[in-house]
PDB file of C-alpha atoms in Angstrom:
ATOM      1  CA  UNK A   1     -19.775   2.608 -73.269  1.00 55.00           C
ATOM      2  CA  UNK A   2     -17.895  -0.861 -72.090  1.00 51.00           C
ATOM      3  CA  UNK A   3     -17.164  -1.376 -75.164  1.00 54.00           C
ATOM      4  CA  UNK A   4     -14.647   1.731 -75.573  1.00 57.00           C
ATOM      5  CA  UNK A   5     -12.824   0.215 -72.298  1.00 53.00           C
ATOM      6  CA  UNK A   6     -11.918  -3.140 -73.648  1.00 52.00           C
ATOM      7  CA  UNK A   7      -8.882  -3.934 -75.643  1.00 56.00           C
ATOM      8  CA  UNK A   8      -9.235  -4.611 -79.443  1.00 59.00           C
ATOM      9  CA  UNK A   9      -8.840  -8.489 -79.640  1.00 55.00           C
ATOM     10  CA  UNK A  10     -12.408  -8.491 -77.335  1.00 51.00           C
ATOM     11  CA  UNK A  11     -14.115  -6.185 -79.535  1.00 52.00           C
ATOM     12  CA  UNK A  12     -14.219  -9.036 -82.255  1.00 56.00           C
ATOM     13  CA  UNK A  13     -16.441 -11.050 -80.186  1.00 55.00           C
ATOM     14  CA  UNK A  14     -18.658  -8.283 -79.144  1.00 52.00           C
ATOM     15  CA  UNK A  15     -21.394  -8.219 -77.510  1.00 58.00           C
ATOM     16  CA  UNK A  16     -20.252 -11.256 -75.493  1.00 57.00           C
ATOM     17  CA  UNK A  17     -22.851 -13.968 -74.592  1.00 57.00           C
ATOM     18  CA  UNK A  18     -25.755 -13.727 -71.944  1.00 54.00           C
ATOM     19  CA  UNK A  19     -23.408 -13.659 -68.328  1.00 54.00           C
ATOM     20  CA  UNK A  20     -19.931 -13.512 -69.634  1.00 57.00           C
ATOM     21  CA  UNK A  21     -19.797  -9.929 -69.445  1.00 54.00           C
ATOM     22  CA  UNK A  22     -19.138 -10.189 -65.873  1.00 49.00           C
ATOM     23  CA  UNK A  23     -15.878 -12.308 -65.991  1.00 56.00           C
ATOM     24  CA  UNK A  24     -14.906 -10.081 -68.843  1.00 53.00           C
ATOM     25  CA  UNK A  25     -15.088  -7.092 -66.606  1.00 51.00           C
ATOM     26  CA  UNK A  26     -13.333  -8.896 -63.512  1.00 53.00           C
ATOM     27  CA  UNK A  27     -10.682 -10.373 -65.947  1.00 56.00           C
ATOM     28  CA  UNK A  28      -9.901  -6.510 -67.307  1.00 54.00           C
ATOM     29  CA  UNK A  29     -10.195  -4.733 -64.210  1.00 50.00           C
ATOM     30  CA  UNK A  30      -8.744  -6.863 -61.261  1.00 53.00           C
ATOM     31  CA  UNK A  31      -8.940  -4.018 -59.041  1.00 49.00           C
ATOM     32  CA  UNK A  32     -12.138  -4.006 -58.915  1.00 50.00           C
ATOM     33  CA  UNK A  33     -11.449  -7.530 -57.394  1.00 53.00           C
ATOM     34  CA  UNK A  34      -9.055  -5.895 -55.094  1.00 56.00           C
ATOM     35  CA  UNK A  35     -12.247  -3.417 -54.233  1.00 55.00           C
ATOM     36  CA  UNK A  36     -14.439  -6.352 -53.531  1.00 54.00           C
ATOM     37  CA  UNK A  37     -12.198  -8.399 -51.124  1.00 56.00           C
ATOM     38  CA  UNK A  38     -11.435  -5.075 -49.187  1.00 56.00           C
ATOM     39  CA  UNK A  39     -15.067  -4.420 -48.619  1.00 52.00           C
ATOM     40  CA  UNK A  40     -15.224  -7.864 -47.035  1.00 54.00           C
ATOM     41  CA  UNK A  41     -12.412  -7.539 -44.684  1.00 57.00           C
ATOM     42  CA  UNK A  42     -14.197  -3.876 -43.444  1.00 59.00           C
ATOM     43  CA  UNK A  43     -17.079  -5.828 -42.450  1.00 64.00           C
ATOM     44  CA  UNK A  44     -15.711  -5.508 -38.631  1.00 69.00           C
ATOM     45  CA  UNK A  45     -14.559  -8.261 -35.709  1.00 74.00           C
ATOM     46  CA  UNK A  46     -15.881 -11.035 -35.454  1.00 82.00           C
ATOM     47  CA  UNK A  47     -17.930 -12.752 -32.229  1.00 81.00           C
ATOM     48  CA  UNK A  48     -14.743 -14.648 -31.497  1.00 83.00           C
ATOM     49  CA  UNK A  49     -12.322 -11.844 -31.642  1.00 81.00           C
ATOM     50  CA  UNK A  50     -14.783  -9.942 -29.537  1.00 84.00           C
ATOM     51  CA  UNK A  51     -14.918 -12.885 -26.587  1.00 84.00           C
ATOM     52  CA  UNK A  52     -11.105 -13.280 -27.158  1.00 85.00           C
ATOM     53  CA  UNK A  53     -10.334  -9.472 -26.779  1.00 84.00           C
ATOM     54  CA  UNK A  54     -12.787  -8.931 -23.746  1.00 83.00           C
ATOM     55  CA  UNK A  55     -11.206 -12.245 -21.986  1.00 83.00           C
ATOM     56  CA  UNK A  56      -8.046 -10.723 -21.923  1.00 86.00           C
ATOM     57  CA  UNK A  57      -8.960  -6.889 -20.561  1.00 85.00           C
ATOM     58  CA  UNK A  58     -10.779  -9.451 -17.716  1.00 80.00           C
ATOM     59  CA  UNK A  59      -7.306 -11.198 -17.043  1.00 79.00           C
ATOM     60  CA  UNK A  60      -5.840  -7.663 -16.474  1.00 81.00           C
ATOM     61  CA  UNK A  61      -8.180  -6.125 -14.675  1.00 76.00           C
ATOM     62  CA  UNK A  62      -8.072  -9.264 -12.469  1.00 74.00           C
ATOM     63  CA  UNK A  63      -4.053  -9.194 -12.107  1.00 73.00           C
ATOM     64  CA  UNK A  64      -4.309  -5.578 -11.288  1.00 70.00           C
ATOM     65  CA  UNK A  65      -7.282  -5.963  -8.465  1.00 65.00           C
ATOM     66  CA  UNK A  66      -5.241  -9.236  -6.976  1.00 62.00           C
ATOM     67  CA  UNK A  67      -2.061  -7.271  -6.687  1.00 69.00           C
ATOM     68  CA  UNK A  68      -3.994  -4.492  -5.052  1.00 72.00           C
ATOM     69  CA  UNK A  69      -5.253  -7.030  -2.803  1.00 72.00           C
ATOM     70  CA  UNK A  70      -2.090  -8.676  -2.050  1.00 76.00           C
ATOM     71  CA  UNK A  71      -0.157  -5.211  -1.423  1.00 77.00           C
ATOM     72  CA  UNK A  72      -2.775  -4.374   1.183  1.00 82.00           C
ATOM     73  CA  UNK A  73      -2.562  -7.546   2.999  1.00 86.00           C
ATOM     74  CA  UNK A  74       1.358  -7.517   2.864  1.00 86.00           C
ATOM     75  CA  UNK A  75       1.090  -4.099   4.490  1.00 88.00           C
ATOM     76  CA  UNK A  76      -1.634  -5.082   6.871  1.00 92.00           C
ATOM     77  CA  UNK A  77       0.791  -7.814   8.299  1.00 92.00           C
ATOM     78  CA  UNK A  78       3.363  -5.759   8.748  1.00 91.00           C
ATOM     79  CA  UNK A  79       1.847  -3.324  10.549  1.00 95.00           C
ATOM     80  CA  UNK A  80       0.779  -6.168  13.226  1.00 95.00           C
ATOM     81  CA  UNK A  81       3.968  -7.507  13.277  1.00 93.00           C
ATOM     82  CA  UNK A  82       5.830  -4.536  14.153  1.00 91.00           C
ATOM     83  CA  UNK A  83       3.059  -3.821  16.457  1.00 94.00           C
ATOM     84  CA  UNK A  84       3.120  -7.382  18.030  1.00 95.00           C
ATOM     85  CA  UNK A  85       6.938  -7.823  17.498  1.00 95.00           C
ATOM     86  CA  UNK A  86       8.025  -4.426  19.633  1.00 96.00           C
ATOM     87  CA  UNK A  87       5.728  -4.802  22.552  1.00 96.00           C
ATOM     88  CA  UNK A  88       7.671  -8.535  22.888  1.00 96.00           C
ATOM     89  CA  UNK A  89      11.093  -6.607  22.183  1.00 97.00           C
ATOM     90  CA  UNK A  90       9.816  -3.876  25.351  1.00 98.00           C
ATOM     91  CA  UNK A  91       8.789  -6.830  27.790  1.00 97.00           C
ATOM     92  CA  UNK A  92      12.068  -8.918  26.459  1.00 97.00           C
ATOM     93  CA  UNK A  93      14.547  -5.750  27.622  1.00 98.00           C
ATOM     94  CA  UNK A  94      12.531  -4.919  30.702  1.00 97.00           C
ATOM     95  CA  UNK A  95      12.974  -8.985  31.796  1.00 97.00           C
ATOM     96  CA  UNK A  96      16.545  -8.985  31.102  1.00 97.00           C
ATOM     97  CA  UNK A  97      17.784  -5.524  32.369  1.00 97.00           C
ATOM     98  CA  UNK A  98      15.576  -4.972  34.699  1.00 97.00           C
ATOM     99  CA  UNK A  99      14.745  -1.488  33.125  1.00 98.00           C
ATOM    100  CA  UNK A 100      12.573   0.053  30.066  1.00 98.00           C
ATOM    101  CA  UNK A 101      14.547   0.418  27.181  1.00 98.00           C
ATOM    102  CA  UNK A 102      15.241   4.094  26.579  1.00 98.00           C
ATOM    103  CA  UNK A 103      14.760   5.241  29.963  1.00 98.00           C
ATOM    104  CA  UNK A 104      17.604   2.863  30.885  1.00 98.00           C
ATOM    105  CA  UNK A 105      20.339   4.738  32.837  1.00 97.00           C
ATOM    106  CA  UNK A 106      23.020   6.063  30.327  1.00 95.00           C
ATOM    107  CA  UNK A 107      26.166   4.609  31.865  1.00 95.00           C
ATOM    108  CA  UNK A 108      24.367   1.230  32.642  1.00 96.00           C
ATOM    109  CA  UNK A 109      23.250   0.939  29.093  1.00 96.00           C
ATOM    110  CA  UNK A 110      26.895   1.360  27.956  1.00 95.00           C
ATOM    111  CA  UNK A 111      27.789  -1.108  30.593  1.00 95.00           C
ATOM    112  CA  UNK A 112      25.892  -3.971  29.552  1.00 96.00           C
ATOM    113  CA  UNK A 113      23.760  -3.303  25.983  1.00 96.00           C
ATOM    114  CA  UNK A 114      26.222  -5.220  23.486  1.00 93.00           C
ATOM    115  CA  UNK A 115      28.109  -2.624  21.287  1.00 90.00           C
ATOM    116  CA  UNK A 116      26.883   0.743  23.498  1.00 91.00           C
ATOM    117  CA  UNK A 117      30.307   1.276  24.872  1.00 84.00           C
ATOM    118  CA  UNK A 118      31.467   5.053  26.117  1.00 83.00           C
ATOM    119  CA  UNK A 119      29.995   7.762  24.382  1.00 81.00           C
ATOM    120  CA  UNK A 120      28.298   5.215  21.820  1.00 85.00           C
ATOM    121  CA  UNK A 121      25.053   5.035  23.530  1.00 92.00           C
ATOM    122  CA  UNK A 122      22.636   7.253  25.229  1.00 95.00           C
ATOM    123  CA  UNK A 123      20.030   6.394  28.135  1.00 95.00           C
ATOM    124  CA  UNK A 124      17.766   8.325  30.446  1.00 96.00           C
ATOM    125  CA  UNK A 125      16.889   8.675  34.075  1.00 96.00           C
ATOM    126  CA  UNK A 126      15.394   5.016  35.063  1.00 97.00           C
ATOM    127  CA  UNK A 127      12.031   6.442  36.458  1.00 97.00           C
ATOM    128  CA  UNK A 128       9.709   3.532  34.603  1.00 97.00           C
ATOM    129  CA  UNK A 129       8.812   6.038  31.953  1.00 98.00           C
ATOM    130  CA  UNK A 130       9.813   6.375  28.470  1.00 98.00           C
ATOM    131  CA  UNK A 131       9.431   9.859  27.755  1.00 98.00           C
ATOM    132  CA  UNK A 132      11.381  12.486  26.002  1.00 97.00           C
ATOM    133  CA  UNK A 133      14.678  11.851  24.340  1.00 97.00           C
ATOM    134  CA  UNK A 134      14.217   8.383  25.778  1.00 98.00           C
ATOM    135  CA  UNK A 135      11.796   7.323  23.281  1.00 98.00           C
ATOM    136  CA  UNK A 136      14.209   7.316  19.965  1.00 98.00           C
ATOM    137  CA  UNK A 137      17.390   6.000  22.599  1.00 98.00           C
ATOM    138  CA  UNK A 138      15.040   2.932  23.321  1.00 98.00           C
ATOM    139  CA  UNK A 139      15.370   1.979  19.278  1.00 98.00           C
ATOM    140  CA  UNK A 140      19.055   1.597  20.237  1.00 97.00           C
ATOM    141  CA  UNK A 141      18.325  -0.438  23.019  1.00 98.00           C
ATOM    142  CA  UNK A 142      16.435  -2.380  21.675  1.00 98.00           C
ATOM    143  CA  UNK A 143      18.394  -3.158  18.421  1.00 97.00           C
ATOM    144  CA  UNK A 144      21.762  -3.503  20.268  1.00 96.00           C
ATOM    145  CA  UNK A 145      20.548  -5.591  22.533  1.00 97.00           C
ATOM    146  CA  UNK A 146      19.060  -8.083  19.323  1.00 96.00           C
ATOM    147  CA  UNK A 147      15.425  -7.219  20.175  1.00 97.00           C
ATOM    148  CA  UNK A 148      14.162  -5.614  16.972  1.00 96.00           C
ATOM    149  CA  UNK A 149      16.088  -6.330  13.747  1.00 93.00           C
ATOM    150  CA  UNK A 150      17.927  -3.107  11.867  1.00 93.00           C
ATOM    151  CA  UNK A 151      20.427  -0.584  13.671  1.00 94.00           C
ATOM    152  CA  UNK A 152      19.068   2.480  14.846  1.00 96.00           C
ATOM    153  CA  UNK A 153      21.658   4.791  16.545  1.00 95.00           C
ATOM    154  CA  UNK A 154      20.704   7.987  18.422  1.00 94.00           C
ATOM    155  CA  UNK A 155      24.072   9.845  18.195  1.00 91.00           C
ATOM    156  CA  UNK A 156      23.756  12.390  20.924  1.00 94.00           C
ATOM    157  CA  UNK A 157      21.592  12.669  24.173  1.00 94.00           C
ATOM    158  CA  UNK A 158      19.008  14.714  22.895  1.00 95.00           C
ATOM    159  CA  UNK A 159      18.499  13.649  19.329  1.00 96.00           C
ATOM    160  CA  UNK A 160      15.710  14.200  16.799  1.00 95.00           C
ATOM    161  CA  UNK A 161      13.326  11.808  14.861  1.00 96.00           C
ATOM    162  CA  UNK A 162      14.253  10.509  11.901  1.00 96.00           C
ATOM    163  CA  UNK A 163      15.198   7.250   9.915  1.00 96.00           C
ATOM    164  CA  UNK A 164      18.800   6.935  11.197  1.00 96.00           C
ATOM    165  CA  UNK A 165      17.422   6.527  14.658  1.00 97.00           C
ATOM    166  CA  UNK A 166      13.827   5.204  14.817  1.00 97.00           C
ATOM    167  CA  UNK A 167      12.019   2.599  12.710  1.00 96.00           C
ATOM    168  CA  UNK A 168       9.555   3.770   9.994  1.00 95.00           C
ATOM    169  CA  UNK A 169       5.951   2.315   8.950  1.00 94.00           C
ATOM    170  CA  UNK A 170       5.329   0.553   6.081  1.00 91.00           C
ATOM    171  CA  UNK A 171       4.092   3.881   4.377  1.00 93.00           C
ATOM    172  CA  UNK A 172       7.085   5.642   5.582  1.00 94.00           C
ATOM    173  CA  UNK A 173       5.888   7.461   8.765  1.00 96.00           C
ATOM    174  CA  UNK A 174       8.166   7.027  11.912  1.00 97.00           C
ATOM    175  CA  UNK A 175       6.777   5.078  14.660  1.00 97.00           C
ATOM    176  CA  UNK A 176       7.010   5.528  18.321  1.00 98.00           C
ATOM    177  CA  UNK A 177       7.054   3.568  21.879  1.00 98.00           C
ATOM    178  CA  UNK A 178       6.668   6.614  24.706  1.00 98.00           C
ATOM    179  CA  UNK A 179       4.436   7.268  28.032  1.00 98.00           C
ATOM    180  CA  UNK A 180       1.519   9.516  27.176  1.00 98.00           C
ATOM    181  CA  UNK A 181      -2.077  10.155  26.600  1.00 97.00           C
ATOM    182  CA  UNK A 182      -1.889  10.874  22.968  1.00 97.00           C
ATOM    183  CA  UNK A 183      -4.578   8.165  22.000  1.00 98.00           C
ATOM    184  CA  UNK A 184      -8.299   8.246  21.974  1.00 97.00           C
ATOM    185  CA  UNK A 185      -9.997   7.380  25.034  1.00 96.00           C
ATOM    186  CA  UNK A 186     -14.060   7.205  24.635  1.00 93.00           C
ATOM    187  CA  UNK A 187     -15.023  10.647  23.085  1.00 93.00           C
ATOM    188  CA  UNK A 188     -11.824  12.469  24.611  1.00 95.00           C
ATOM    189  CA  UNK A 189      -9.033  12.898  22.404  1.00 92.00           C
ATOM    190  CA  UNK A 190      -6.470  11.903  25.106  1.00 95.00           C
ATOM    191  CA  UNK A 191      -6.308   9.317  27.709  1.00 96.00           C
ATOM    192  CA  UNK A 192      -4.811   8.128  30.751  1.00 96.00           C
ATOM    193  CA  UNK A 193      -0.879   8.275  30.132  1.00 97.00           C
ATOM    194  CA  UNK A 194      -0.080   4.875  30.003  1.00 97.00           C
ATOM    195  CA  UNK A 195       3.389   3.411  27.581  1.00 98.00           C
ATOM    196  CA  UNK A 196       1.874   2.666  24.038  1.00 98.00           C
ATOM    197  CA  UNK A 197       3.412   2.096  20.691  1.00 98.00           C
ATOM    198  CA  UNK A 198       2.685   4.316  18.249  1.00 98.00           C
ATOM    199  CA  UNK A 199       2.307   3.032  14.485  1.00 97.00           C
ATOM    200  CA  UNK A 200       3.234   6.574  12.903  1.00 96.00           C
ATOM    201  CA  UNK A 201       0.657   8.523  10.475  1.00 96.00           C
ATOM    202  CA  UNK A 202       0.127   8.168   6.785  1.00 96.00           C
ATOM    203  CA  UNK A 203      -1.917   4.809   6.967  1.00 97.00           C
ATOM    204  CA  UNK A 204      -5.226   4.815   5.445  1.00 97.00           C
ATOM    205  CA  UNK A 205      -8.925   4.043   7.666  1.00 97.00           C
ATOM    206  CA  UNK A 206      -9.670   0.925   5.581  1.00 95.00           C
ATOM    207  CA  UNK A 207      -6.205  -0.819   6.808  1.00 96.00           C
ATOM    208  CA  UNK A 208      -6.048   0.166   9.890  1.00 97.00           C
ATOM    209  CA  UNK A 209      -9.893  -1.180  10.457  1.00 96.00           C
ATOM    210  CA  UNK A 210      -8.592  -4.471   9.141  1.00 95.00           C
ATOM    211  CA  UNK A 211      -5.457  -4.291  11.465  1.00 96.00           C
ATOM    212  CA  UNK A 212      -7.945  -3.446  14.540  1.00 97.00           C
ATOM    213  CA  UNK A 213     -10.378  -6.408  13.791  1.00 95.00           C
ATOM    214  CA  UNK A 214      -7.415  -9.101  13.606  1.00 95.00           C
ATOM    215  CA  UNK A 215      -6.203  -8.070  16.852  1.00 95.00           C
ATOM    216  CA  UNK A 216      -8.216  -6.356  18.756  1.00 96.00           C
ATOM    217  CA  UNK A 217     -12.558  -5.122  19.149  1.00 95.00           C
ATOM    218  CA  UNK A 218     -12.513  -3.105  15.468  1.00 95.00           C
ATOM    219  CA  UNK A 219     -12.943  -0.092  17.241  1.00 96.00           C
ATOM    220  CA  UNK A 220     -11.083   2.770  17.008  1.00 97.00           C
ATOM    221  CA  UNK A 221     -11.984   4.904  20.531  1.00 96.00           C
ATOM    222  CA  UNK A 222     -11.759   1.439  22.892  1.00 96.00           C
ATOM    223  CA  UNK A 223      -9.687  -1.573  23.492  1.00 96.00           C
ATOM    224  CA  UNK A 224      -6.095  -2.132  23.103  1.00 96.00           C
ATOM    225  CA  UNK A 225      -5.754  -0.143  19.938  1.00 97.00           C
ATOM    226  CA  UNK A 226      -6.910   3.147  19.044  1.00 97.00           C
ATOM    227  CA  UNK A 227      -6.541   6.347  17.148  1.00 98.00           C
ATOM    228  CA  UNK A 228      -3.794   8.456  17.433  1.00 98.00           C
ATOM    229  CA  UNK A 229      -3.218  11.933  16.405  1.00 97.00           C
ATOM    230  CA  UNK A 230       0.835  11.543  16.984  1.00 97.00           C
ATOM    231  CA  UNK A 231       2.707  12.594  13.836  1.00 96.00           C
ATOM    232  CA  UNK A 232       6.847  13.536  13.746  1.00 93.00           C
ATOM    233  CA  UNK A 233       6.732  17.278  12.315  1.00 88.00           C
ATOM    234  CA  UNK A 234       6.134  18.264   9.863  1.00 90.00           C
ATOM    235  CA  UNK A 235       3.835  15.600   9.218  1.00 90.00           C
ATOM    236  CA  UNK A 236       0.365  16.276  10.365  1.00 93.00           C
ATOM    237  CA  UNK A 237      -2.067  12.986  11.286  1.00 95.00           C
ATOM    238  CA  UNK A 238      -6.457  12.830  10.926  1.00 97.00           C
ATOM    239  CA  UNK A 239      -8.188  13.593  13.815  1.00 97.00           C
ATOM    240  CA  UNK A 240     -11.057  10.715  15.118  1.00 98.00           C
ATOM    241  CA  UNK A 241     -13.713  12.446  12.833  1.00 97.00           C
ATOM    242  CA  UNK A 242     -11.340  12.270  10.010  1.00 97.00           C
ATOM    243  CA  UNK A 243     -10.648   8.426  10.116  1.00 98.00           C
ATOM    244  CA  UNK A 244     -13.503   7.092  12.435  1.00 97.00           C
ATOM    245  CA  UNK A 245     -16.645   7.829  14.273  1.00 94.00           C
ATOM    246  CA  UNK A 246     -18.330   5.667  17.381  1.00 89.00           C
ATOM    247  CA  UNK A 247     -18.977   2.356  15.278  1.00 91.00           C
ATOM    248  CA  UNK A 248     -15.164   1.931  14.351  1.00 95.00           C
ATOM    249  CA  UNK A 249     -12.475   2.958  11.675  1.00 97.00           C
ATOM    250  CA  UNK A 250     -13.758   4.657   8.506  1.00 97.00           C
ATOM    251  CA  UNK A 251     -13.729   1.707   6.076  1.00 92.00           C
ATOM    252  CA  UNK A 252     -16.085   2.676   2.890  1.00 91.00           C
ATOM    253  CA  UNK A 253     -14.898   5.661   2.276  1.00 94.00           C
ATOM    254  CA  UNK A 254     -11.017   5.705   4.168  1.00 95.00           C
ATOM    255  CA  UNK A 255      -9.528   8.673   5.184  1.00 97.00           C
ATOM    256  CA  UNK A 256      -5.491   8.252   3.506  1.00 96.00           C
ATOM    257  CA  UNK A 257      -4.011  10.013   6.348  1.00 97.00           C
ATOM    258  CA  UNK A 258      -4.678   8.209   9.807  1.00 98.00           C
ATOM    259  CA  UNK A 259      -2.582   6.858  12.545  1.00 98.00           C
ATOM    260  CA  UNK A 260      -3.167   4.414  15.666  1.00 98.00           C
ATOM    261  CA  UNK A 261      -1.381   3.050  18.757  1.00 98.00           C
ATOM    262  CA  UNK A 262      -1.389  -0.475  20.755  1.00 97.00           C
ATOM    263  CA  UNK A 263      -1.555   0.148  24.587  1.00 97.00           C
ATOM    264  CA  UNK A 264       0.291  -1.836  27.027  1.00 94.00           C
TER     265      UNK A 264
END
């Protein structure tokens, strides 16, 4: 009974009037009141908190997609400026020495190259063609003679490959400027040997189709630029199927591992 719940000064006026009994209960029992304001609160979000929550997951998805964007296109223009920025360097040495960078004659590049003085730098056999050795000495041509920014030093005449001695892609493969055939030439995987500039493995399809449209037909088997299978050991590079096919570099579904070279 409600009765047996109430305190003895109410009992005296019991049974209360017609719709008092209500307050009487809410008066006695304010947790009840506690009960009813928690039930509200449960009743979920509201439309606004909704919009308010979904406008900012839209913000960050947005920030995260732009930055993607804007990391590709920083690494897009760097590959074309190394690209465009060492076949200038190549033409800059050959006009001012009189030679190819690299295959410049050992004791004639310590002669005149700024800062390749006895036994500091290395050259090769001055025969017009970068090959060999003579493709990580030209690096230290070319940077001691103000060509290419950084300082890449060989160290001995027949060094190997690596960072201290020949620049690196934006996705951390080494790059390389040589005379060869190691570049797709129609359906053949090799071409005429011809000097090229190699821009090093490890770049996916999708960037370097958008490299190949800005400068050159889009296509990865003709024009200036074209796939490459050169990779410095132990690193491996895509072959043609991998990263393109006869209409141009794989684009809507990229291959991660591709390389390319510009022909001069």
């Amino acid at each position: 009974m409600v009765q047996d719940l109430l305190p003895a000064h109410l009992l005296t006026s019991w049974p209360p009037s017609d719709g008092t009994i209500f307050a009487v209960i809410r008066t006695q029992f304010p947790l009840m009141r506690g009960e009813e304001k928690k039930m509200k609160r449960e009743q979920g979000f509201t439309l606004i908190e909704i919009a308010i929550v979904l406008v900012i997951i839209g913000l960050l998805l947005g920030g995260v997609l732009k930055g993607q964007e804007l990391i590709t296109s920083a690494r897009v223009r760097n590959i074309i400026a190394t690209q465009d920025g060492t076949k200038a360097a190549y033409f800059g040495f050959l006009d001012r020495y009189r030679a190819l960078p690299g295959d410049y004659l050992t004791a004639s590049a310590q002669a005149n190259i700024p800062g390749c003085g006895p036994a500091v730098c290395f050259g090769g056999n001055n025969d017009g063609q970068i090959t060999g050795a003579e493709a990580i000495h030209a690096w230290e041509h070319l940077s001691k003679a103000g060509f290419i920014t950084g300082s890449y030093t060989s160290g001995t005449a027949t060094p190997t490959a690596d960072t201290s001695n020949t620049p690196s892609n934006p996705y951390g493969s080494l790059v390389q400027i040589i005379f060869d055939g190691v570049y797709r030439e129609g359906a053949a995987d090799t071409g005429n040997t011809r000097h090229n500039l190699k821009t090093g493995t490890g770049i996916p399809s999708d960037i370097l189709a958008e490299v190949d449209r800005k400068v050159d037909d889009g296509r990865a088997n003709t024009g200036q630029m074209r796939h490459s299978t050169f990779a410095v050991a132990p690193a491996t590079a895509g072959s043609f199927a991998d990263c393109a096919d006869a209409n141009g570099w794989k684009s809507q579904t990229p291959f991660a591992n591709c390389g390319a070279t510009t022909l001069f």
